[in-house]
Short mmCIF file of C-alpha atoms in Angstrom, two decimals:
data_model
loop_
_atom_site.label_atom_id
_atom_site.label_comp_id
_atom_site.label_asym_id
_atom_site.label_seq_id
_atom_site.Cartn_x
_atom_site.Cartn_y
_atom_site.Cartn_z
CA UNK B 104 73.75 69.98 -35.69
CA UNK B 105 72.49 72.97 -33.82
CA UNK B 106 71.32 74.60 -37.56
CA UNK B 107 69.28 71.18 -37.48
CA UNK B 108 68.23 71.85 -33.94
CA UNK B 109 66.75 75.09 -35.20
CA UNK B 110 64.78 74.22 -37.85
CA UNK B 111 63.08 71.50 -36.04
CA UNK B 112 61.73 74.19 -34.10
CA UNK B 113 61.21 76.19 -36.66
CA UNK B 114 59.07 73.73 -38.19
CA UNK B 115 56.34 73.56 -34.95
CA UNK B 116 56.61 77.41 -35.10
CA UNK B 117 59.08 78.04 -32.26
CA UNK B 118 61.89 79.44 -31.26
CA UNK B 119 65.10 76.99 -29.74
CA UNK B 120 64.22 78.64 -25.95
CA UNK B 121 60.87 77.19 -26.58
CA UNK B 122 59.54 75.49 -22.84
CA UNK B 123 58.86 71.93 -23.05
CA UNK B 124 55.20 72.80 -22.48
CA UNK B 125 55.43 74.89 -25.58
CA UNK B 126 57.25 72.35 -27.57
CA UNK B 127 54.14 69.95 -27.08
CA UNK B 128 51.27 72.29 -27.38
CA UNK B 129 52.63 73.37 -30.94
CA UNK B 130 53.04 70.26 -32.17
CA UNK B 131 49.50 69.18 -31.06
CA UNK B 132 48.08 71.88 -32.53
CA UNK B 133 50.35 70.74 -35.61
CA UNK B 134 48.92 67.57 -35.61
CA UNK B 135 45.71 68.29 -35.17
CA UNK B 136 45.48 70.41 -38.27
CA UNK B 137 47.49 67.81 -40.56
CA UNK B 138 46.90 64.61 -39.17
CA UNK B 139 45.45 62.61 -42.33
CA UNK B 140 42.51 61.62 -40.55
CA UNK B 141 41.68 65.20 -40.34
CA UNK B 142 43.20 66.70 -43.62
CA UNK B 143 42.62 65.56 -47.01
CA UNK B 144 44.87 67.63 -48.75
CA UNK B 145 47.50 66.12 -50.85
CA UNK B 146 50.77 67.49 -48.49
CA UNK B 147 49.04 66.33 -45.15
CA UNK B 148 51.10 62.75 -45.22
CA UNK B 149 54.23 64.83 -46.05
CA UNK B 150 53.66 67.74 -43.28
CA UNK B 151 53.03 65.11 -40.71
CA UNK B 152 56.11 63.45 -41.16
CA UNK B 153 57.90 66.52 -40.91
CA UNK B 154 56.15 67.53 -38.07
CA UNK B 155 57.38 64.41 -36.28
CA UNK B 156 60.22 64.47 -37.37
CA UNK B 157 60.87 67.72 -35.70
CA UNK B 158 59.43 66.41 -32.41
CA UNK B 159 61.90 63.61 -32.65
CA UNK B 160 64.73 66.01 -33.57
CA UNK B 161 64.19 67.76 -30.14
CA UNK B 162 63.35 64.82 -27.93
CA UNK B 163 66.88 63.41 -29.13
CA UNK B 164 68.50 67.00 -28.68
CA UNK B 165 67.55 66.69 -25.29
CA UNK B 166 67.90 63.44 -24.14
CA UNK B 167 71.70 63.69 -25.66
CA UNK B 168 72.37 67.18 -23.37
CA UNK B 169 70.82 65.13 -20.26
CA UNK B 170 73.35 62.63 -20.76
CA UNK B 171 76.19 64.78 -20.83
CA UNK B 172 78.26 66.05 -18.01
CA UNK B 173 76.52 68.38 -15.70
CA UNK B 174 73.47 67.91 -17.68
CA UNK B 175 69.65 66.86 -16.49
CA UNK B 176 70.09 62.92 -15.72
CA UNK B 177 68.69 60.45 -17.30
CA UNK B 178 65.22 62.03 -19.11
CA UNK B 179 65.63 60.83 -22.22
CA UNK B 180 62.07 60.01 -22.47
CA UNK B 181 60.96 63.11 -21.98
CA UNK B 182 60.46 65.02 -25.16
CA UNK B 183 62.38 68.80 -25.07
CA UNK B 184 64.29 67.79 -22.16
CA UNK B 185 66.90 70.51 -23.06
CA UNK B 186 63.50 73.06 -23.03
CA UNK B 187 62.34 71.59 -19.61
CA UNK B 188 65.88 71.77 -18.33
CA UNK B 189 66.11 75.35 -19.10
CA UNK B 190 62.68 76.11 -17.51
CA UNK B 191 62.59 74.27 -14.90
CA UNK B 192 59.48 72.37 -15.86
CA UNK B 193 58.86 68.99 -13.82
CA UNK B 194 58.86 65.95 -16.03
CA UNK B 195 55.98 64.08 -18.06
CA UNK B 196 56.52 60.98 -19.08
CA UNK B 197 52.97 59.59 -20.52
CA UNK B 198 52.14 58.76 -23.76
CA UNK B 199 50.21 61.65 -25.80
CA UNK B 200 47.10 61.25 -27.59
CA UNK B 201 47.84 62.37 -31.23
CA UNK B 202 44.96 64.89 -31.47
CA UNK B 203 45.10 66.10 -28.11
CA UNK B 204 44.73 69.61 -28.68
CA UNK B 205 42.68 71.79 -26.93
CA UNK B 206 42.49 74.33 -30.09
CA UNK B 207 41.43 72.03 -32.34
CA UNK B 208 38.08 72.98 -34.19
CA UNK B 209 35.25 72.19 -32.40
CA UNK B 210 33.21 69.93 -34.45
CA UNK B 211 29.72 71.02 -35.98
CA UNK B 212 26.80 68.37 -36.23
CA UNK B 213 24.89 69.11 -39.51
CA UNK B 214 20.93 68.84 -39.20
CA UNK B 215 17.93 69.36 -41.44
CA UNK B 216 14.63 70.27 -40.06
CA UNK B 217 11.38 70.72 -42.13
CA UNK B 218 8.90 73.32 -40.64
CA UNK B 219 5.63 73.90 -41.67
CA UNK B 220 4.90 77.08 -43.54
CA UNK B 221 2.96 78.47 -40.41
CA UNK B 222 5.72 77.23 -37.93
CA UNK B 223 8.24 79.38 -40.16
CA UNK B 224 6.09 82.11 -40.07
CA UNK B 225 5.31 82.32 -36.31
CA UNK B 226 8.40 80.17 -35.06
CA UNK B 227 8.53 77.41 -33.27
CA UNK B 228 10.28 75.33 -30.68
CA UNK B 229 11.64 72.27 -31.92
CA UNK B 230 13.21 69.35 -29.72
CA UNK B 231 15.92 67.66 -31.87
CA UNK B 232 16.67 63.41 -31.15
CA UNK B 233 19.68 61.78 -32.97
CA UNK B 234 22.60 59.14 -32.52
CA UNK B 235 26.39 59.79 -31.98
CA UNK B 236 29.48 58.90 -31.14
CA UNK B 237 31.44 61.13 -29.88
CA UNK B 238 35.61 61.25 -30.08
CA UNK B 239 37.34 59.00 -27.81
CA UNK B 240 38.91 61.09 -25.09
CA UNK B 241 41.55 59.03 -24.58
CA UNK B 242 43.36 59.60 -28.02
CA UNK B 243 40.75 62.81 -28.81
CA UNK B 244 39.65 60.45 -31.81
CA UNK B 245 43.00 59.47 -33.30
CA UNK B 246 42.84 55.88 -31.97
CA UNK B 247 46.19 55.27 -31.21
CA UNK B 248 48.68 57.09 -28.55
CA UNK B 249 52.45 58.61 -29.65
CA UNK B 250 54.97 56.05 -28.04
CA UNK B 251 58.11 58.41 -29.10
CA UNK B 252 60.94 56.43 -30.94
CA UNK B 253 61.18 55.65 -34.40
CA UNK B 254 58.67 53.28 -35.90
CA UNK B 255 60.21 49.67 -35.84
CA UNK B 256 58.39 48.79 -39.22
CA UNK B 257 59.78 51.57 -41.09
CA UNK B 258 62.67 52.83 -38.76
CA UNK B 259 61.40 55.99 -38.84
CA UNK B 260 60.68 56.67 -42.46
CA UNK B 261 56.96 56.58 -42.76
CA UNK B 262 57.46 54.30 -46.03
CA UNK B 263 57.69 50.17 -46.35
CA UNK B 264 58.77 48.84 -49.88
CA UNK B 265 55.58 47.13 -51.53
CA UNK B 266 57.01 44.09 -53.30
CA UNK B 267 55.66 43.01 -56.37
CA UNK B 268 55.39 39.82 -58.51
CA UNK B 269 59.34 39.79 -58.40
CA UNK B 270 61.00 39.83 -54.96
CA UNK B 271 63.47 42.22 -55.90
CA UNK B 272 61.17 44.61 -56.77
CA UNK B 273 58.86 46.90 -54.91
CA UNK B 274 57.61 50.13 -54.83
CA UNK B 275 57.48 53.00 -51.33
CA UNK B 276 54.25 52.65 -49.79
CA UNK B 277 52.81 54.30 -46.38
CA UNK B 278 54.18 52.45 -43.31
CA UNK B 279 51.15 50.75 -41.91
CA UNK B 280 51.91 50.62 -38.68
CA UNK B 281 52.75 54.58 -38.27
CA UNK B 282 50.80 55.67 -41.15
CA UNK B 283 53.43 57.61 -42.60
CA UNK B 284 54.32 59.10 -39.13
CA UNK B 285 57.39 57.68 -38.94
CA UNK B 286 56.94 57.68 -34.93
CA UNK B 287 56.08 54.47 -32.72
CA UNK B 288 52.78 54.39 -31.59
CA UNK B 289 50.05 51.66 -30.48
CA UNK B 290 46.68 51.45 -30.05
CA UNK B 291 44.01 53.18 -27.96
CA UNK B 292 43.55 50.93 -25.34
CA UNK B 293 40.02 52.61 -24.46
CA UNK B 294 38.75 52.32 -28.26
CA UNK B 295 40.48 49.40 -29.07
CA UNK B 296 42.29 51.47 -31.50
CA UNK B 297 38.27 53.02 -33.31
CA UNK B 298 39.38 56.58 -32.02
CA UNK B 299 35.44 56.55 -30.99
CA UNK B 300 33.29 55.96 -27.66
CA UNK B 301 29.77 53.67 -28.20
CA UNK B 302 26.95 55.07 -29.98
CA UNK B 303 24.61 57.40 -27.77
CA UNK B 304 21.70 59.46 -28.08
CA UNK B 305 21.35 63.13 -27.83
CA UNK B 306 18.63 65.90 -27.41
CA UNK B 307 18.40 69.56 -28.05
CA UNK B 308 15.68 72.13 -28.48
CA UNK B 309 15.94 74.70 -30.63
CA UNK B 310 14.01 77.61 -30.73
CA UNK B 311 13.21 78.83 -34.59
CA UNK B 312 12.74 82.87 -34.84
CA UNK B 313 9.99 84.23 -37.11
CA UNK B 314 9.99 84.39 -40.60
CA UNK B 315 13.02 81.54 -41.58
CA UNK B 316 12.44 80.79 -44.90
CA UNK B 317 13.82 77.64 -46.79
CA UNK B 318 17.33 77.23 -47.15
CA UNK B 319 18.13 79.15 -43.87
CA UNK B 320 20.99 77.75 -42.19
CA UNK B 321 20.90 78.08 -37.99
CA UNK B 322 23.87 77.90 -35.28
CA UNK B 323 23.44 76.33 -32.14
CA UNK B 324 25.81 76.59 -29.91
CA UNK B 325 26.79 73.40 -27.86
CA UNK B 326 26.28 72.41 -24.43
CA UNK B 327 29.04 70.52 -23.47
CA UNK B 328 29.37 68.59 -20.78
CA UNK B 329 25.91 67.40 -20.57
CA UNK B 330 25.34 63.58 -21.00
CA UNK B 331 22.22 63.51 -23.70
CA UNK B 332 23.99 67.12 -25.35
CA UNK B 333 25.06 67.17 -29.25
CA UNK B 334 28.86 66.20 -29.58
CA UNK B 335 29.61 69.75 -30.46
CA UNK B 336 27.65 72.59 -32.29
CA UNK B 337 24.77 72.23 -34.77
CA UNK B 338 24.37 73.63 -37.97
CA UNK B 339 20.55 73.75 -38.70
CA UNK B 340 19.48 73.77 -42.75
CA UNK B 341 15.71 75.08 -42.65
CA UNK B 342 13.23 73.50 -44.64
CA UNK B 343 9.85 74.54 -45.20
CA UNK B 344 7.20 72.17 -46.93
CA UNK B 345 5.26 72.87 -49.49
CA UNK B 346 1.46 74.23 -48.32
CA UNK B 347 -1.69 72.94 -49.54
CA UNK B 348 -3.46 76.28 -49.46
CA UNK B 349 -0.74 78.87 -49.31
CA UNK B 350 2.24 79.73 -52.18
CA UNK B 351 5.24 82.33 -51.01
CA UNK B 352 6.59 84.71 -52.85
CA UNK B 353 9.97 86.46 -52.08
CA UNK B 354 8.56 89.90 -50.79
CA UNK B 355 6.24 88.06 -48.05
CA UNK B 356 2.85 87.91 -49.99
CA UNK B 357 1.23 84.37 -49.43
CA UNK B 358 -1.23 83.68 -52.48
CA UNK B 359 -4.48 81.40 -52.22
CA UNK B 360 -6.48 80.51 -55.20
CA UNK B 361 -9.84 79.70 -53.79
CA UNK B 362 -13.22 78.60 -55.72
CA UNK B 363 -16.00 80.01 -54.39
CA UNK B 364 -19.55 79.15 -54.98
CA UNK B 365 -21.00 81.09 -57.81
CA UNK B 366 -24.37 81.77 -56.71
CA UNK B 367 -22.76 82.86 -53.28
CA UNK B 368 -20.33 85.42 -54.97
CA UNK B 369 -23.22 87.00 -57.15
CA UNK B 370 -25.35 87.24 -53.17
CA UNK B 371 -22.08 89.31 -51.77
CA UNK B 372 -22.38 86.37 -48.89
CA UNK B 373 -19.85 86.60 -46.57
CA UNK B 374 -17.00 83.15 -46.69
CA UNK B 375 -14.31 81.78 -44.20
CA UNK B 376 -10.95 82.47 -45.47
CA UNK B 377 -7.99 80.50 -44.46
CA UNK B 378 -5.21 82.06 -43.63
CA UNK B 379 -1.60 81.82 -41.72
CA UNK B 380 -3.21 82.63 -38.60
CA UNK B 381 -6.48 80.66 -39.33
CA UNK B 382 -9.64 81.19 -40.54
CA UNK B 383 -11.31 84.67 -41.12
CA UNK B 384 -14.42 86.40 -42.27
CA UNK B 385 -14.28 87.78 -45.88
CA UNK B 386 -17.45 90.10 -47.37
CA UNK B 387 -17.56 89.22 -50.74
CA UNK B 388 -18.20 91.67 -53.41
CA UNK B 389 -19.60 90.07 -57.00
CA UNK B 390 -17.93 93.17 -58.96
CA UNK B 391 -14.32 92.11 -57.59
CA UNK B 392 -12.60 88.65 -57.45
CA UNK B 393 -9.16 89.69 -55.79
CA UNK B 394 -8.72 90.38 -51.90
CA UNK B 395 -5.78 91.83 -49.98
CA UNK B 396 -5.77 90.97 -46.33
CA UNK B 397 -3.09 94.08 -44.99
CA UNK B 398 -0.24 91.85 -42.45
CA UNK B 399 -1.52 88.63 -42.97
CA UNK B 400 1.37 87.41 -45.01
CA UNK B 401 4.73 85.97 -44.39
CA UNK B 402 7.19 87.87 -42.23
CA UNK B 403 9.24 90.14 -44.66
CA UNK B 404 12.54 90.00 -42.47
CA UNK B 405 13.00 87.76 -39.36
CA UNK B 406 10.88 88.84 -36.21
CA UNK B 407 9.90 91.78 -38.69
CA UNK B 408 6.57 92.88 -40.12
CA UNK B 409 4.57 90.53 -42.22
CA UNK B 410 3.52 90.85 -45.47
CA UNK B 411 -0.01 90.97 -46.90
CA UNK B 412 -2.27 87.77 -48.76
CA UNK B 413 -3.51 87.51 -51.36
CA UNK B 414 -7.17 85.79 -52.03
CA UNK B 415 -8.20 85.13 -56.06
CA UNK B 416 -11.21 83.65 -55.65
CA UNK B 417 -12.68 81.70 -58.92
CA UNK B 418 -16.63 81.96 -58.72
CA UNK B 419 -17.75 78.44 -59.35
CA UNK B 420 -21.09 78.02 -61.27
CA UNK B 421 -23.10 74.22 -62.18
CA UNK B 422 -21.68 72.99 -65.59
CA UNK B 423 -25.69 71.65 -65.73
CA UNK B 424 -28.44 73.19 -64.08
CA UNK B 425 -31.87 71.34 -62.57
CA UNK B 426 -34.91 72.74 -64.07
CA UNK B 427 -35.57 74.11 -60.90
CA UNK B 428 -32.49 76.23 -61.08
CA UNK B 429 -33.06 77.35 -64.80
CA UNK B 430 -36.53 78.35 -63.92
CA UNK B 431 -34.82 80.53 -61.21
CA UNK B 432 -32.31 81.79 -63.53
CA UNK B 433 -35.14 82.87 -66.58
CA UNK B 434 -36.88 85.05 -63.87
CA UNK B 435 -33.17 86.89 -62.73
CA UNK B 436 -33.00 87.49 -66.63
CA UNK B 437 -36.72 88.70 -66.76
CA UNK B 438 -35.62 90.95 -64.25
CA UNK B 439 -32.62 93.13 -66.16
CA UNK B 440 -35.39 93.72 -69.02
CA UNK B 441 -37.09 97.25 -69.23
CA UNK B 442 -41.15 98.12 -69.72
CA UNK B 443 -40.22 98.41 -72.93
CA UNK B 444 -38.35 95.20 -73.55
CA UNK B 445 -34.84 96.40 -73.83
CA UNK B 446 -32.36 95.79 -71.12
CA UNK B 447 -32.65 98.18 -68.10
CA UNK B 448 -28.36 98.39 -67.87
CA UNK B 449 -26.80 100.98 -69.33
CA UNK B 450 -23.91 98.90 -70.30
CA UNK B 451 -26.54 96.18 -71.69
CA UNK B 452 -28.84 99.03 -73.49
CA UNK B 453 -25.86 100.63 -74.83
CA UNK B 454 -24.48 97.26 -76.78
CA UNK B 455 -28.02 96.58 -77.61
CA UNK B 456 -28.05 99.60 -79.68
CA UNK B 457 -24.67 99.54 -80.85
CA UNK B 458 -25.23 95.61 -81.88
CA UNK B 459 -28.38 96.87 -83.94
CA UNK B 460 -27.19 99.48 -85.76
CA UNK B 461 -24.18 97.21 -86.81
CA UNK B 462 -26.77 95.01 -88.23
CA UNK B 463 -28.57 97.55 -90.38
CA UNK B 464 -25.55 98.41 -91.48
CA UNK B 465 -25.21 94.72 -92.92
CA UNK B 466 -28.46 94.68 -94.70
CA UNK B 467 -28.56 94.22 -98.17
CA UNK B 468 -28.86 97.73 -100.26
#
């Protein structure tokens, strides 16, 4: 019996002079780790009955050296008794919540947020608005409270017999009324056995840092204890819409294709230019069709230098022209020809000649 005794603290991780206080912290912590609600893995069912089993093991233990001569009284409903009897520990008879564990994982609220590309670029402050419910804190979001004692459905098994289309047959299911546990319990009063309060609403702002780029995942840290705060901490996915004007590239350059008027480009006029920071004055130059605007890109690491943009501008000319405007045109062209009729470019003069000589080439001999 005592090699029994042993193992059942062996299996919440403790050693037989474990406190009473000890005894229930462990198995809390147990619990709270492979309680099925919590744990989907395919033991959890298994390691939960084992784990109450153990608990059970104890609280029996105890309550049998209470009851013996010159032990504690009657505490038999006090689980470890033979622990708190060694310790000294005052008695505490209440029901526990299943999940009451104060080292259980804090729980992490999962948010998107879509920023602009200039709010990603710049940062922003954000003020997030959701719904909730939060864990009961009666039961810590198990719905029900331990009563101690074996489960009167299953008498402590964790398993009912399923019968089938004959009576005499049936196969082990989970105990309904434990769920496997194999421990009495009942109800959360508070949340009628839900394990959760009434929806609420919550608010947070968030501050995003320069240069977040899509995909970026952000921790905020919770504020408990605040009525309209997050249930626990959030976990921010970043992501940043598509632009109108503006494509990224990895290194930080933002590209802008922008037409341009034709006649305007040839002038070397001077154009608005959008950019991250809003618009700007660009000379244009009718020999060159790319621009590079030095740090007016995209931040190339958070709160870190930006990058540079690029402008392609695509020189937009009338598909038909007014006679007006071809009138116009016939006197620029007058105006590239020499005194002596051939074009006054080099560039032009030189294909002139080459083009000519090609064609006496051609001639018939």
């Amino acid at each position: 019996m005592e090699h029994d005794i042993d193992k059942a603290f062996a299996e919440l991780g403790l050693t037989p002079d474990a406190t009473e206080r000890e005894v229930k912290a462990a198995w809390r912590r147990l619990v709270s780790r492979w309680h099925p609600d919590r744990n989907n893995g395919a033991d959890a069912v298994a390691r939960m009955q084992r784990i109450n089993r153990a608990l059970e093991a104890i609280r029996q233990a105890g309550a049998r050296k209470a009851a013996a001569p010159g032990g504690a009284g009657d505490t038999a409903q006090a689980p470890a008794a033979a622990a708190r009897s060694r310790a000294g520990e005052p008695s505490d008879d209440r029901a526990t919540s299943a999940g009451d564990d104060p080292e259980a994982p804090v729980r992490t609220l999962h948010r998107r947020v879509r920023l602009t590309l200039e709010e990603a670029a710049f940062g922003c402050t954000k003020v997030l608005r959701g719904k909730v419910t939060d864990d009961c804190p009666d039961c810590n979001g198990a719905g029900y409270r331990v009563l101690g004692g074996h489960c009167p459905q299953c008498h402590g098994s964790g398993a009912i017999r399923q019968p089938m289309w004959f009576s005499w047959v049936g196969v082990p299911a989970e105990c309904d009324a434990c769920h496997g546990g194999g421990i009495a319990r009942q109800a959360c009063v508070a949340c009628a056995g839900s394990g959760k309060t009434e929806t609420r609403r919550y608010k947070v702002t968030v501050r995003f840092p320069q240069g977040v780029r899509d995909g970026d995942v952000l921790g905020v840290a919770g504020r408990r204890g605040r009525p309209d705060a997050p249930p626990g901490d959030l976990s921010i996915r970043v992501e940043v819409l598509p632009h109108a004007l503006f494509q990224l590239d990895p290194d930080g350059t933002v590209r802008c294709d922008m037409p341009v008027d034709g006649f305007a480009w040839l002038a070397n006029r001077t154009l608005a230019v959008p950019t991250l920071g809003g618009l700007q004055t660009l000379q244009l130059q009718r020999d060159q069709v790319v621009h590079r605007l030095v740090g007016q890109g995209f931040p190339v690491e958070r709160r870190g230098a930006r990058g540079d943009q690029l402008i392609t501008l695509q020189p937009v000319f009338p598909q038909r022209m007014t006679a007006d405007q071809q009138i116009l045109i016939d006197q620029l062209i007058a105006t590239t020809t020499g005194t002596d009729g051939k074009p006054s470019d080099a560039r032009l003069r030189g294909w002139s000649e080459a083009l000519g000589a090609w064609k006496g080439q051609q001639a018939p001999g």
